[in-house]
Tab-separated table of C-alpha atoms in Angstrom:
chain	number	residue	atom	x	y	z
A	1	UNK	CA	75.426	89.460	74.185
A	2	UNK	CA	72.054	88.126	73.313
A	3	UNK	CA	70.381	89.614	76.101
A	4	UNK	CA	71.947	92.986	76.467
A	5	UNK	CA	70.361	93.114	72.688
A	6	UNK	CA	66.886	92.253	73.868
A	7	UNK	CA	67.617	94.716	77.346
A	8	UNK	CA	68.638	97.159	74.867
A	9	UNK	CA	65.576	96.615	72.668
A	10	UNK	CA	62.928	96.882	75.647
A	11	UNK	CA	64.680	100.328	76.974
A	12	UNK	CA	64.377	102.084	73.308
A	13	UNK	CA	60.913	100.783	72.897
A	14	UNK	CA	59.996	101.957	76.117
A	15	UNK	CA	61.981	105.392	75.703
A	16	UNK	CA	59.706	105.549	72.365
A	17	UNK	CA	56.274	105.202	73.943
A	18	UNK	CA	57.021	107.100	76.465
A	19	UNK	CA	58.032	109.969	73.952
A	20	UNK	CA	54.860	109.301	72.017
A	21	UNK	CA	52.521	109.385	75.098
A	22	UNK	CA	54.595	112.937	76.169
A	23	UNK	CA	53.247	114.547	72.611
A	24	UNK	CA	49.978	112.839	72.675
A	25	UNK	CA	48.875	113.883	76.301
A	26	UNK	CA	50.319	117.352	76.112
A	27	UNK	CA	50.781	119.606	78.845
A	28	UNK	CA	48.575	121.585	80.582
A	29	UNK	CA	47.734	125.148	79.609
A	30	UNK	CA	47.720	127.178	83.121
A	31	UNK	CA	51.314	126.313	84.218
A	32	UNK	CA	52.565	126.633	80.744
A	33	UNK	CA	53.286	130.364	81.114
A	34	UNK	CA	57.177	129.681	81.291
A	35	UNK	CA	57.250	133.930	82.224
A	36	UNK	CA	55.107	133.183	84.958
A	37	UNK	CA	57.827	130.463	86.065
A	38	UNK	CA	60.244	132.291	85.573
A	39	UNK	CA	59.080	135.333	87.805
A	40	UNK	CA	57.970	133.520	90.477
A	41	UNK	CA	61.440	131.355	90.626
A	42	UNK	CA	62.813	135.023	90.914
A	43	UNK	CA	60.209	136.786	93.020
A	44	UNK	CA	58.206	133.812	95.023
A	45	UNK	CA	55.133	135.988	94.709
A	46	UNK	CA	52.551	133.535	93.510
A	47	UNK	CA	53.482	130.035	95.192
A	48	UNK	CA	54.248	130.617	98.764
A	49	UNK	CA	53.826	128.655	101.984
A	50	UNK	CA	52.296	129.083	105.518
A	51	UNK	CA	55.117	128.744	108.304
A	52	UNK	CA	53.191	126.931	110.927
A	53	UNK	CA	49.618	128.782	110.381
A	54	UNK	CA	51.460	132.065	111.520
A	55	UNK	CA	52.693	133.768	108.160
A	56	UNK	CA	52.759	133.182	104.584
A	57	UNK	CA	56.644	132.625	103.658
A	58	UNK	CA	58.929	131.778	100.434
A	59	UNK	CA	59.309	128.121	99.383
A	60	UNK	CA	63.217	128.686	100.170
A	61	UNK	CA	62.647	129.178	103.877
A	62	UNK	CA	60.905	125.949	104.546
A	63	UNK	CA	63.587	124.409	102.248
A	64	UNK	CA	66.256	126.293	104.597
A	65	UNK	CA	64.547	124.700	107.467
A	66	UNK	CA	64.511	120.979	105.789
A	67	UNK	CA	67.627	121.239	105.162
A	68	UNK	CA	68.960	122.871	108.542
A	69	UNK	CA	66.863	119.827	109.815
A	70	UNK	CA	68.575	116.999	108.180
A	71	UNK	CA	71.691	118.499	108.434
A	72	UNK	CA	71.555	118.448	112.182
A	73	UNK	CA	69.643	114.982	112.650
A	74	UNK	CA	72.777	113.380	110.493
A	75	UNK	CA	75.190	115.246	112.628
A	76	UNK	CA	73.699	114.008	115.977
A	77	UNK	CA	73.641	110.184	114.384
A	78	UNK	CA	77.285	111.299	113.270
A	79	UNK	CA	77.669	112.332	116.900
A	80	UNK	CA	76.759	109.455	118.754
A	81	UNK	CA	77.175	106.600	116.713
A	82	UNK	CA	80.200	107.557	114.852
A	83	UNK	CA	82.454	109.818	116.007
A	84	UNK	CA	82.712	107.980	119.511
A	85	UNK	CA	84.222	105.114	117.111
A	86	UNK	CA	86.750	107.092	115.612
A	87	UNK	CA	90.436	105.629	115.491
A	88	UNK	CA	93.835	106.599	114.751
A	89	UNK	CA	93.856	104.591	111.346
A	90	UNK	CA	90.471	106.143	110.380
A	91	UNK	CA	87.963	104.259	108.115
A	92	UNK	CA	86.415	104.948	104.425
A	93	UNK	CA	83.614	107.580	106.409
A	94	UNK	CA	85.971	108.885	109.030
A	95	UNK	CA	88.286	109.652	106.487
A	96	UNK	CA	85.238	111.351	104.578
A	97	UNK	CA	84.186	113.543	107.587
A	98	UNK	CA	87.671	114.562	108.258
A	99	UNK	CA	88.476	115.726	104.789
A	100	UNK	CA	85.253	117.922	104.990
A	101	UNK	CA	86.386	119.410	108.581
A	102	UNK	CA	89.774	120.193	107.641
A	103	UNK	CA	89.150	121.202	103.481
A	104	UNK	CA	86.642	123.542	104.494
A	105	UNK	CA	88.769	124.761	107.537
A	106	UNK	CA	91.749	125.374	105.822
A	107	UNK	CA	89.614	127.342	103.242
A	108	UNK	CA	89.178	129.592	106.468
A	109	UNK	CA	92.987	130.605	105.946
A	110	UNK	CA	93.441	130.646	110.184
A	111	UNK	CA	96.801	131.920	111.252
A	112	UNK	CA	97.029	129.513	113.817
A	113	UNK	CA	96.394	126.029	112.483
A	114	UNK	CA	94.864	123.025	114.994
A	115	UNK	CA	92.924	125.898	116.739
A	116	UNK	CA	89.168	125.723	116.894
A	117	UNK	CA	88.635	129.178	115.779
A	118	UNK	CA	84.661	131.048	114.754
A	119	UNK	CA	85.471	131.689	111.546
A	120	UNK	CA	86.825	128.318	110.798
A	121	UNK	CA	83.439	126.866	112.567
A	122	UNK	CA	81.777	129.368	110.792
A	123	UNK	CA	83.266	128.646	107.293
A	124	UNK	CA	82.440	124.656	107.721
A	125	UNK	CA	78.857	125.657	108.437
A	126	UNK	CA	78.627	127.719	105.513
A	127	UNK	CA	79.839	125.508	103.080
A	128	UNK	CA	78.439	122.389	104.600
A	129	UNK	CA	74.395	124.460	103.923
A	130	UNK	CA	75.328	125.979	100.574
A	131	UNK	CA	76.611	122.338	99.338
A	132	UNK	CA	73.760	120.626	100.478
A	133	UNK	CA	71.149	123.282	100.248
A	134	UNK	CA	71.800	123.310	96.436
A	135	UNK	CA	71.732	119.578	96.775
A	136	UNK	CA	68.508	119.580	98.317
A	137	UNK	CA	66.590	120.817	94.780
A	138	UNK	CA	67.580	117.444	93.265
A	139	UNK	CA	65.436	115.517	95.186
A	140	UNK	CA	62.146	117.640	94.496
A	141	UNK	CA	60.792	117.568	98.232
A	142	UNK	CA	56.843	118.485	97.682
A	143	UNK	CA	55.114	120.859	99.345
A	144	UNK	CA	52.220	122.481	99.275
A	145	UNK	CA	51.072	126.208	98.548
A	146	UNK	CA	48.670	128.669	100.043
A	147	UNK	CA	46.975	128.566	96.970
A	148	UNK	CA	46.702	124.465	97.443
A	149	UNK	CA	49.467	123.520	94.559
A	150	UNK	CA	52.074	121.181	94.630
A	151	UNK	CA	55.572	122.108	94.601
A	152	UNK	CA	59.015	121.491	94.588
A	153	UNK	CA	61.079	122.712	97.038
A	154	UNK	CA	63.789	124.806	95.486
A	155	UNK	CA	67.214	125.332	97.011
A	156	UNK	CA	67.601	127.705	99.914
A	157	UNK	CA	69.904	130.047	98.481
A	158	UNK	CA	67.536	130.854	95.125
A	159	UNK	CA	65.693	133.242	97.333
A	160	UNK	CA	67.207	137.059	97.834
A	161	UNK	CA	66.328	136.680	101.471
A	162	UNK	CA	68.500	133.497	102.387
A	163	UNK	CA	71.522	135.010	99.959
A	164	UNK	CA	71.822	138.127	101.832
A	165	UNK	CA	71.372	136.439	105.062
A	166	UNK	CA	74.751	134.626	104.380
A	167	UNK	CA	75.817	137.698	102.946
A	168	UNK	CA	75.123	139.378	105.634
A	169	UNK	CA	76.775	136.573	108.235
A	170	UNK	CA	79.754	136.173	106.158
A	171	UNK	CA	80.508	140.165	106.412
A	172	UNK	CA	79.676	139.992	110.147
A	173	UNK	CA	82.234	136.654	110.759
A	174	UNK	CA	84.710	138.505	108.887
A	175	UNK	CA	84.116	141.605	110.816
A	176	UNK	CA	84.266	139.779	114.065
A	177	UNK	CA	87.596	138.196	113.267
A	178	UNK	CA	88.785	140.944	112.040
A	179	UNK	CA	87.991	142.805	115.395
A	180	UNK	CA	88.697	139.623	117.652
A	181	UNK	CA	92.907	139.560	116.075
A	182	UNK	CA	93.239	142.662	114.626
A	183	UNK	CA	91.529	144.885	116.636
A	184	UNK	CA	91.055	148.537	115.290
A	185	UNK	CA	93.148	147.768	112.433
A	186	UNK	CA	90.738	144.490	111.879
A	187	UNK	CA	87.604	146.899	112.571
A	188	UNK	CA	88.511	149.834	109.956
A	189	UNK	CA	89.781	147.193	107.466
A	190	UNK	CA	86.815	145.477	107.108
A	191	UNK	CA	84.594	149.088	107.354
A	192	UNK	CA	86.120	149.276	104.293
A	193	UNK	CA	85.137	146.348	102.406
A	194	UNK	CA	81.480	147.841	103.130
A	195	UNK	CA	80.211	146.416	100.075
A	196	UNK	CA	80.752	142.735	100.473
A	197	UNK	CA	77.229	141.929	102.208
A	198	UNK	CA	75.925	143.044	98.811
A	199	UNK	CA	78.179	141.471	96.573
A	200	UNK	CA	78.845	138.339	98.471
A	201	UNK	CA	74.642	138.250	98.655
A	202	UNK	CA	74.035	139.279	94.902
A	203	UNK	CA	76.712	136.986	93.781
A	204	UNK	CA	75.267	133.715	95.415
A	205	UNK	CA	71.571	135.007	94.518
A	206	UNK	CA	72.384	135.532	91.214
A	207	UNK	CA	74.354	132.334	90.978
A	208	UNK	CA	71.837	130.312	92.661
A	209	UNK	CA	68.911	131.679	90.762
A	210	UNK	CA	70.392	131.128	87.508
A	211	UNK	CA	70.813	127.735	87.802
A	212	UNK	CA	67.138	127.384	89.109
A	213	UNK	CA	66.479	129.517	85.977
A	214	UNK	CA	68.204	126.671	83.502
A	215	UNK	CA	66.423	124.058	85.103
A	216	UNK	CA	63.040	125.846	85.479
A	217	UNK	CA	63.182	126.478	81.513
A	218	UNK	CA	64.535	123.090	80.294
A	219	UNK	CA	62.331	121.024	82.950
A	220	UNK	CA	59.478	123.585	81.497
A	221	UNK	CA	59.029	122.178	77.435
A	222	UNK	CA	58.654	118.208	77.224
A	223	UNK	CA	60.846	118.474	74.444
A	224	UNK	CA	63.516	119.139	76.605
A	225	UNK	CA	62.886	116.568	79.393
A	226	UNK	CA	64.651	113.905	77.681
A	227	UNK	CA	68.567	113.044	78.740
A	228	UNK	CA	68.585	116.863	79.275
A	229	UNK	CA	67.877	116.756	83.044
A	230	UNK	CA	70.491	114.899	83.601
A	231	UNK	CA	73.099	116.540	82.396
A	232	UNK	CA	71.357	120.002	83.119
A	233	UNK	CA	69.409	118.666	86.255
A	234	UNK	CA	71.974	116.590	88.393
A	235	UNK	CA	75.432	117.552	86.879
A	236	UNK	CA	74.894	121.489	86.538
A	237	UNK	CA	73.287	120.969	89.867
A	238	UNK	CA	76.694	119.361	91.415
A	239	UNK	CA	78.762	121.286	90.055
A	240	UNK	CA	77.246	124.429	90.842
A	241	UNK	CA	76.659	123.281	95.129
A	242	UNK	CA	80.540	122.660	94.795
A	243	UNK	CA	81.232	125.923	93.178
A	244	UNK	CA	78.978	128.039	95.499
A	245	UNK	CA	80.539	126.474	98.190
A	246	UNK	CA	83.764	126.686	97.496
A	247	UNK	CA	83.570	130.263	96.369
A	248	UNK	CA	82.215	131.858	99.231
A	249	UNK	CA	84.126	129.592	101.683
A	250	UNK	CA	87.087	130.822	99.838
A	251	UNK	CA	85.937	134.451	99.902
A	252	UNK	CA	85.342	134.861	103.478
A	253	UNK	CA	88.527	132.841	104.212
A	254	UNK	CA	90.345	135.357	101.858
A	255	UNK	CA	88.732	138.366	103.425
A	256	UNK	CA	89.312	137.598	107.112
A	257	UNK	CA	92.706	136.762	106.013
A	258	UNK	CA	93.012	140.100	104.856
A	259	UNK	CA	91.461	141.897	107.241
A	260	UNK	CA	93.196	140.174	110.264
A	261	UNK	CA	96.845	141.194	108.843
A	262	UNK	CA	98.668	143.552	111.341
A	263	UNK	CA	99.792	146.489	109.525
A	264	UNK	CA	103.609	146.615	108.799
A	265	UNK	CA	105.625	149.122	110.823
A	266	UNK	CA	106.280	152.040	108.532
A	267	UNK	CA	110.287	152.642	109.198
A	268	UNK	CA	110.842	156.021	110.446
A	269	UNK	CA	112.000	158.574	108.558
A	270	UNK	CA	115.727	159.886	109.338
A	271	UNK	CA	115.563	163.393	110.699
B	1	UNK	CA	60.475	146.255	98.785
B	2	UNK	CA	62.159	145.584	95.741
B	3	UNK	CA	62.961	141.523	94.644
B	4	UNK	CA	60.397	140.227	97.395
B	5	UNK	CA	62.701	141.409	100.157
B	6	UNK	CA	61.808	140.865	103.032
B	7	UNK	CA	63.151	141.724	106.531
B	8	UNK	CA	61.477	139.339	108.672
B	9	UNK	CA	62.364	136.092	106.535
B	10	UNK	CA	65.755	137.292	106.189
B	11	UNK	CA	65.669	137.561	110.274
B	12	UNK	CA	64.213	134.070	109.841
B	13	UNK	CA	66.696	132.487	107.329
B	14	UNK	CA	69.390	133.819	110.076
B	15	UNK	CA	67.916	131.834	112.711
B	16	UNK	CA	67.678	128.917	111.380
B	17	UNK	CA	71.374	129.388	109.864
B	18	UNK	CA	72.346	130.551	113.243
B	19	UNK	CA	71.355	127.472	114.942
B	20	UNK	CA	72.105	125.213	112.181
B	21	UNK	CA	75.957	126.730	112.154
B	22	UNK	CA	75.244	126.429	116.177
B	23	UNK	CA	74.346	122.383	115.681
B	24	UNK	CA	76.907	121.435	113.256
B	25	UNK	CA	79.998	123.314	115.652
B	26	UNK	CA	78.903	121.630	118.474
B	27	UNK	CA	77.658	118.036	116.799
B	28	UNK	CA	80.545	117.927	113.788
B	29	UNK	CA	83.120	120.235	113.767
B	30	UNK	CA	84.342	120.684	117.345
B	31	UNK	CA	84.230	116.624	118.525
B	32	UNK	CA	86.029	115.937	114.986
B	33	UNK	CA	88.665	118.757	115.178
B	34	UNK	CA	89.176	117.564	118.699
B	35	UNK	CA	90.000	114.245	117.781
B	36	UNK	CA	92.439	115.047	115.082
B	37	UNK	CA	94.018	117.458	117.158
B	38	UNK	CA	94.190	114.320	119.649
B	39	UNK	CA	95.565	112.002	117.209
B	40	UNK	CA	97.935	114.880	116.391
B	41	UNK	CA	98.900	115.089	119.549
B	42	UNK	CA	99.571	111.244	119.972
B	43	UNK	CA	101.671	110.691	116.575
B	44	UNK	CA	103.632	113.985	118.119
B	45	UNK	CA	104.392	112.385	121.365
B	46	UNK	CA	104.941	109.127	119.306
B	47	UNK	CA	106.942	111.337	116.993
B	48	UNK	CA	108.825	112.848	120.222
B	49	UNK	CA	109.920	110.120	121.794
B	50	UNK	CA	110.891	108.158	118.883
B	51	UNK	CA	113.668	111.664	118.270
B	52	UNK	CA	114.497	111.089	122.127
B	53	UNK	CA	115.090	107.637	121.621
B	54	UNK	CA	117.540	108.521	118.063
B	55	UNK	CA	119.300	111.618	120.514
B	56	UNK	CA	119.569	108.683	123.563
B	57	UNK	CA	120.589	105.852	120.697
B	58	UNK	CA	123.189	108.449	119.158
B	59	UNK	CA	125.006	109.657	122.327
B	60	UNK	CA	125.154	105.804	123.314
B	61	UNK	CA	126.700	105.114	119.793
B	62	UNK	CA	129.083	107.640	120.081
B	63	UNK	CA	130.045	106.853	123.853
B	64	UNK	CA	130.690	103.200	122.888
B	65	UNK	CA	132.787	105.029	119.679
B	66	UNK	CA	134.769	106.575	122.545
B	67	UNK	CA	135.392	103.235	124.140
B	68	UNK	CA	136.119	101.431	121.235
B	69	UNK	CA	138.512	104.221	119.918
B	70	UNK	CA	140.142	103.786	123.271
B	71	UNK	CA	140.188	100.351	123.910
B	72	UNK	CA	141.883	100.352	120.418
B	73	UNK	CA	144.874	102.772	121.759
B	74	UNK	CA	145.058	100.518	124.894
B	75	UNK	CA	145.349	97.004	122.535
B	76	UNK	CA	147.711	98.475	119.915
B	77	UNK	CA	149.480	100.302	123.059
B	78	UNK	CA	149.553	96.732	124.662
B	79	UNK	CA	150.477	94.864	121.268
B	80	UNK	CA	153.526	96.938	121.403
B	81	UNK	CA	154.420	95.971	124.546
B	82	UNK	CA	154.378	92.603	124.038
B	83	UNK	CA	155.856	92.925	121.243
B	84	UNK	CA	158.513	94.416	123.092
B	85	UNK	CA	158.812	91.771	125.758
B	86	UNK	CA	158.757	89.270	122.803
B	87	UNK	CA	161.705	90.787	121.579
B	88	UNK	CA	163.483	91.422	124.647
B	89	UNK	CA	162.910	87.684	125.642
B	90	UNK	CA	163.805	86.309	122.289
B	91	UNK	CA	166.793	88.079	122.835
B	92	UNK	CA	167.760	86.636	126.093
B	93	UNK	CA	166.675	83.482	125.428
B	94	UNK	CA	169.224	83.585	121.988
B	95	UNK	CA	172.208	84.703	124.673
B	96	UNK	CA	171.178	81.848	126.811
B	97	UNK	CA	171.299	79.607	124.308
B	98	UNK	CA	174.435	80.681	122.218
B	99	UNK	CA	176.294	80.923	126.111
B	100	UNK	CA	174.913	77.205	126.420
B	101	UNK	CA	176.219	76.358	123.198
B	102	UNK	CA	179.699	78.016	124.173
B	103	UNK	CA	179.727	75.625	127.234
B	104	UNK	CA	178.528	72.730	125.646
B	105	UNK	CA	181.415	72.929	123.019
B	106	UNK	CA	183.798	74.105	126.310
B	107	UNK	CA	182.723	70.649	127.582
B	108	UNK	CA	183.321	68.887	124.921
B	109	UNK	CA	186.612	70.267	124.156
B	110	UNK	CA	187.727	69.357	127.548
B	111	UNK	CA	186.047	66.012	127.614
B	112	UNK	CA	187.893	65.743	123.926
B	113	UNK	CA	191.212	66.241	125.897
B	114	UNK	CA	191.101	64.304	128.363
B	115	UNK	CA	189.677	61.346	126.519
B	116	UNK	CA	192.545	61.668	124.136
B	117	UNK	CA	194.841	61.839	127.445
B	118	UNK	CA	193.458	58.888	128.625
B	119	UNK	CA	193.666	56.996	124.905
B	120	UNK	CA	197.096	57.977	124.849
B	121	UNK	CA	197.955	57.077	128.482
B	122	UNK	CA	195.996	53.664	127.825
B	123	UNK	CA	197.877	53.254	124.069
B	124	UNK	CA	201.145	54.240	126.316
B	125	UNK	CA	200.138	51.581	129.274
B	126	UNK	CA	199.563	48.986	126.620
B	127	UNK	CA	202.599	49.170	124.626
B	128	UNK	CA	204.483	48.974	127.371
B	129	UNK	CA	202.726	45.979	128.695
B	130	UNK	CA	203.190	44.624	125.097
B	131	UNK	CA	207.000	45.351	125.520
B	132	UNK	CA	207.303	43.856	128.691
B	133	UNK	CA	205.568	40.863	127.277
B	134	UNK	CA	207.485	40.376	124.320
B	135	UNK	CA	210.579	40.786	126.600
B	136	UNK	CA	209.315	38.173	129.158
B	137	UNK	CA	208.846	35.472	126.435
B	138	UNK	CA	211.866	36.352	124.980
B	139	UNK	CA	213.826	35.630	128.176
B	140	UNK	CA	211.610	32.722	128.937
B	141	UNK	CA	212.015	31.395	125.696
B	142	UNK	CA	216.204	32.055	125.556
B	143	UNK	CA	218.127	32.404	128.672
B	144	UNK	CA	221.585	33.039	127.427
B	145	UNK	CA	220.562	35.623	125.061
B	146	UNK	CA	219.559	37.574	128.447
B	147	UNK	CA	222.568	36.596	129.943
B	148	UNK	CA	224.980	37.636	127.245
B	149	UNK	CA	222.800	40.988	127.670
B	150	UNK	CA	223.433	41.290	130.955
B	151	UNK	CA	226.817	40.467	131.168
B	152	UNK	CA	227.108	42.823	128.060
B	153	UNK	CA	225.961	45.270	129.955
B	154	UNK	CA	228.205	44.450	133.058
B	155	UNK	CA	231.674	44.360	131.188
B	156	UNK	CA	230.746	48.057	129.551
B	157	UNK	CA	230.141	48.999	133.274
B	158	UNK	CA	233.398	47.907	134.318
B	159	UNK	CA	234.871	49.279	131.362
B	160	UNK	CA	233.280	52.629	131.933
């Protein structure tokens, strides 16, 4: 009891210079434009980064890359050093990896069930990136700008581009599936939805960027850089890769579902 | 363009997505499908030939109710039998005995009989002797007495 007083004693003085040094030092004046922060978190037209020497991209690509890179260097340690291990009573990780596979393909609503099937492979891809591409801003990878600053790479999906690239790959897995069981019927239904690339892009933009936007503004004023972050910074931050993931998983699923219905016989008419 | 759009990173962000979804089917979600669909597989055949052996277990059941059922007809049709025979030799064994017993008495009626024959005979044979006896000593004993007798017995004779 005695020592969780004095632990307890150390941590608030150490909170308290800490809070003193944050006013005394102050921060400095030509990244304190929080508009300026704010545009560029929309519009990545100040801080951008060279792709290999050959082109001047947005933060989010390299992060897209990163994280595409990770992702498949854990999956080809998964490959060979787990999965060849798996058993019919499976384990704390097996049972981890399974309940990914199958959550995320049963999200993709398939008609037949146990069937490896694109949009199910398709689905699992998607909501593997979006979960741990909105991860991936919690760990504040640096890089470095054109203009020679230090960064943080944001998540993947805060930039327009990478949103209506799954936008755009969502409407063309559900278009494919539709075509692939549905034929015509498939084809024409999902003609129809022609505004989901837009919506499903704008929506996980817009969701995306919004939470980059909280951060961006509370991470901004020292004030707020106290407990703050972590309720703002890793919990928003969870709960928002869950969300995103789960919402377009569950959109495309509900689409293809849709789409991939055979139309019910109208019964003739009596003459 | 408006928002920073721009073609050639979206081209971009679909490559890399492209062969990241690529990676991950081939790496994750195929070898890990394919082994529950395995295991599936393996608890259905489990699953398949543990109904077999319930259908196999039940028709045996129900055979051996068969042969119990009639194995029970066959004893109670057998108990009755016996119990038939029982009866029927109970029966014949009673006659036997109550014809026995009719001898036996027959017998001993007859063996009754003649011993009281014989008793009587021998009570007969021994009075007489007794007689004859108590005649001799009385002649022995008094000669005129049989004398007077038999001349008694002479003179009514002759008067006869």
């Amino acid at each position: 009891m005695k020592q969780h007083k004095k632990g307890l004693i150390i941590w608030l003085g150490i909170v308290t210079v800490l809070l003193v040094l944050t006013f005394v030092v102050g921060s400095p004046g030509e990244h304190g434009d929080v508009q300026a922060a704010m545009r560029d978190a929309v519009l990545h037209d100040m801080n951008r980064i060279s792709l290999f020497g050959l082109k001047e991209v947005n933060p989010a690509l390299i992060s897209a890359m990163t994280v595409s890179a990770i992702l498949l260097i854990a999956a080809l340690l998964i490959r060979i050093l787990v999965i060849p291990r798996f058993s019919y009573v499976p384990g704390r990780f097996q049972l981890a990896l399974e309940t990914v596979v199958s959550t995320l393909d049963g999200m993709a609503l398939i008609k037949e069930p146990g069937r490896i099937s694109f949009v199910g492979a398709y689905v699992f891809a998607a909501g593997v990136y979006i979960f741990c591409g909105t991860l991936f801003e919690l760990f504040g990878f640096q890089a470095v700008t054109t203009a020679g600053h230090s960064i943080a790479l944001p998540a993947p999906l805060s930039d327009v581009n990478a949103a209506i690239c799954m936008g755009c790959m969502s409407y063309l897995a559900i278009l494919g599936g539709g075509i692939r069981h549905a034929g015509m019927h498939g084809f024409k239904a999902t003609l129809k939805e022609f505004s989901l690339p837009i919506s499903m892009s704008f929506r996980l933009f817009g969701a995306l960027l919004s939470g980059l936007l909280v951060t961006e503004l509370v991470y901004h004023y020292a004030a707020l850089s106290y407990v703050l972050p972590v309720i703002v910074g890793i919990m928003f931050t969870l709960l928002h890769a869950l969300v995103q993931a789960y919402v377009l998983t569950m959109l495309v699923g509900m689409y293809y579902h849709e789409v991939t219905e055979k139309p019910e016989s109208k019964p003739q008419k009596a003459k | 363009m408006p928002l920073n759009i721009d073609w050639q990173q979206i081209l971009l962000h679909l490559l890399n997505f492209t062969i990241l979804a690529g990676g991950l089917y081939f790496l994750l979600y195929k070898p890990v499908k394919d082994f529950m669909a395995k295991r599936e597989q393996h608890y259905k055949e489990i699953d398949d030939l543990a109904m077999q052996d319930r259908t196999e277990t039940a028709q045996l059941r129900r055979a051996a109710q068969e042969k119990y059922d009639a194995m029970s007809d066959e004893i109670a049709l057998m108990r009755s039998k016996a119990s038939d025979e029982i009866e029927a030799e109970k029966a014949r064994m009673l006659g036997e005995a109550r014809a026995e017993a009719r001898r036996i008495l027959e017998t001993a009626g007859k063996t009754a009989d003649m011993r009281a024959k014989k008793a009587l005979a021998d009570s007969n044979e021994q009075i007489r002797e007794i007689a004859l006896e108590a005649v001799h000593k009385l002649i022995i004993n008094d000669g005129s007495a049989l004398d007077q007798f038999l001349d008694a017995a002479e003179s009514e004779s002759h008067n006869a």
